[in-house]
Tab-separated table of C-alpha atoms in Angstrom:
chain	number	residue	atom	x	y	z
A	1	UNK	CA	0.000	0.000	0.000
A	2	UNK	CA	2.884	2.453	0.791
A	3	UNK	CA	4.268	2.094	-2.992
A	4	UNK	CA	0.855	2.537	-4.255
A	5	UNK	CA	0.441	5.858	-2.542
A	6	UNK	CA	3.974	7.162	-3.407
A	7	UNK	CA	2.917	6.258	-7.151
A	8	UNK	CA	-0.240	8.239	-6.917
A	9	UNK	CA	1.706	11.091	-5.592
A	10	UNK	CA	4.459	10.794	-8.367
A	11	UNK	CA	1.762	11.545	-11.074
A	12	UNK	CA	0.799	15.026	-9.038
A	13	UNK	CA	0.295	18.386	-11.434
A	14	UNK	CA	3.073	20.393	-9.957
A	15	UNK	CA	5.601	17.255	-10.805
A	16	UNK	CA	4.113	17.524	-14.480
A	17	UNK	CA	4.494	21.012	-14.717
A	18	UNK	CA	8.202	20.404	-13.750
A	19	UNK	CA	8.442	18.331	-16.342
A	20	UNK	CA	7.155	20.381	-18.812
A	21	UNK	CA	9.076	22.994	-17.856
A	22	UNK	CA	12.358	20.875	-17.987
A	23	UNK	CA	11.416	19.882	-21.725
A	24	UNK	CA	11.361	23.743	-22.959
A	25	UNK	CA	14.201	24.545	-24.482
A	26	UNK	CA	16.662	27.229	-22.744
A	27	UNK	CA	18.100	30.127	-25.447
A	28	UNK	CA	21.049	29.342	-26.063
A	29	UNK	CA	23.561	32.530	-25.308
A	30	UNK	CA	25.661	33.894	-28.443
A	31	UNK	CA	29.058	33.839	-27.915
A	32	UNK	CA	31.527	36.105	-29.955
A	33	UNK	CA	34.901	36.200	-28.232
A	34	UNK	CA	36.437	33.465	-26.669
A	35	UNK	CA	35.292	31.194	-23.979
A	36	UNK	CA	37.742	31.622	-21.399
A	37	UNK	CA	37.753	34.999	-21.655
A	38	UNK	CA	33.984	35.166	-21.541
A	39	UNK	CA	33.595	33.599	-18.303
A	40	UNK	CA	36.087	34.957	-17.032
A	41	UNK	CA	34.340	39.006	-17.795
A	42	UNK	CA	31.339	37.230	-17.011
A	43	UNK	CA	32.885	36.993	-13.200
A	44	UNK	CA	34.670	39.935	-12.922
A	45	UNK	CA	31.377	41.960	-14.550
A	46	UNK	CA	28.984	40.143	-11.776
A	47	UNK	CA	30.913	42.128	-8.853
A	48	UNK	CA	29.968	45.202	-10.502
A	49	UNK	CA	26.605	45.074	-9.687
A	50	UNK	CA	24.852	48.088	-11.814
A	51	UNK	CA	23.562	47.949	-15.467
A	52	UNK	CA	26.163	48.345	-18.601
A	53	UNK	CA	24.614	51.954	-19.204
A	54	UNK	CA	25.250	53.308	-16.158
A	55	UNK	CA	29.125	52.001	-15.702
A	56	UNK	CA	29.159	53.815	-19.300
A	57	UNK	CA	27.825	56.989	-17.986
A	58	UNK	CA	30.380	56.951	-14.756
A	59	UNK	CA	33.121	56.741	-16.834
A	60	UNK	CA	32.659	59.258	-19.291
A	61	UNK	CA	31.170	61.717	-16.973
A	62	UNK	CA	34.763	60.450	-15.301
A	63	UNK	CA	31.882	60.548	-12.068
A	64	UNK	CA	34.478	58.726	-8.641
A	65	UNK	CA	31.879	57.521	-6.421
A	66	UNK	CA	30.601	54.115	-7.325
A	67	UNK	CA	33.390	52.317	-8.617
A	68	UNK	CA	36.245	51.393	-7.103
A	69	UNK	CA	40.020	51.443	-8.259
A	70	UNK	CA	39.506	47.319	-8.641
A	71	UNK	CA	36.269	47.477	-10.555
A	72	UNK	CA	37.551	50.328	-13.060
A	73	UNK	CA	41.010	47.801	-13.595
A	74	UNK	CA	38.545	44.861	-14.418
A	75	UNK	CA	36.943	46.618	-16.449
A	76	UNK	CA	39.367	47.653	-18.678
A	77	UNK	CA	40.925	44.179	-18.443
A	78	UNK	CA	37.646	43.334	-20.597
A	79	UNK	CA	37.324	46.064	-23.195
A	80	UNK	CA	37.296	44.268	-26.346
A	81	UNK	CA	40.133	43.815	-28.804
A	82	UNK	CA	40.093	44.816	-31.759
A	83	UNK	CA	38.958	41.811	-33.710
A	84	UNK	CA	36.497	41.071	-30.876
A	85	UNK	CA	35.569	44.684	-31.878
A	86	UNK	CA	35.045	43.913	-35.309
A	87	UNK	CA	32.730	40.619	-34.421
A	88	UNK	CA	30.938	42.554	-32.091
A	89	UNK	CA	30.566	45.425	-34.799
A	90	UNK	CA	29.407	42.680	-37.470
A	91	UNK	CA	26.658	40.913	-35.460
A	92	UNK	CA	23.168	41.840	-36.474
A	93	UNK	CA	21.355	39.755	-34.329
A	94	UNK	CA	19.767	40.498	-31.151
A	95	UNK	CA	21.312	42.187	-28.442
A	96	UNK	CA	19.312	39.982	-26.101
A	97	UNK	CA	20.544	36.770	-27.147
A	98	UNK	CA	23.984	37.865	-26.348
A	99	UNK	CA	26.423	36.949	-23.242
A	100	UNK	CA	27.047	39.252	-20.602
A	101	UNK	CA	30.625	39.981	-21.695
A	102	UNK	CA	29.471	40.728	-25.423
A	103	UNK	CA	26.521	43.026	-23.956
A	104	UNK	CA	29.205	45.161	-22.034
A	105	UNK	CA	31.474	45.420	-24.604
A	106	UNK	CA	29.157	46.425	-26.720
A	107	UNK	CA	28.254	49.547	-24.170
């Protein structure tokens, strides 16, 4: 009787809707410049925690109070090379389905 009522349980609606859920699809993120370096931005960019446009706007309003001398080095560490420059420059796709390192370089 106990496995019958585990087995009645297994068929629930929230453990189908998990199910379904699983089965979707996830978008796949574009990558343009290379992987290591990616995840490695990706890391350095998640300690900065503000959007792209505003990190923009501190630096060229050259504004000293929210980031610090670490955060401004990382993120010129990640400023795109030239031919990452030129891929980002080329992509016509949407922003959106880009990584986070290719959405900041692209700020």
């Amino acid at each position: 009787k106990l496995f019958i009522d585990e087995a009645k349980t297994a068929d629930s609606p929230t453990k189908q809707k998990k199910v379904e859920a699983a089965k979707e699809p996830k978008k796949q993120k574009i990558i343009l410049v290379d992987m290591k370096r990616a995840q490695n931005g990706g890391i350095a960019l998640a300690r900065i925690k503000m959007p792209y446009p505003d990190v923009k706007s501190k630096i060229m309003n050259m504004a000293d109070d929210g980031l610090s001398t670490e955060q401004l080095k990382s993120l010129e560490d990640f400023l795109p090379t030239p031919e990452e420059s030129d891929k980002l420059k080329s992509f016509k796709g949407d922003v959106d389905s880009l990584g986070q390192v290719e959405k900041y370089m692209l700020t």
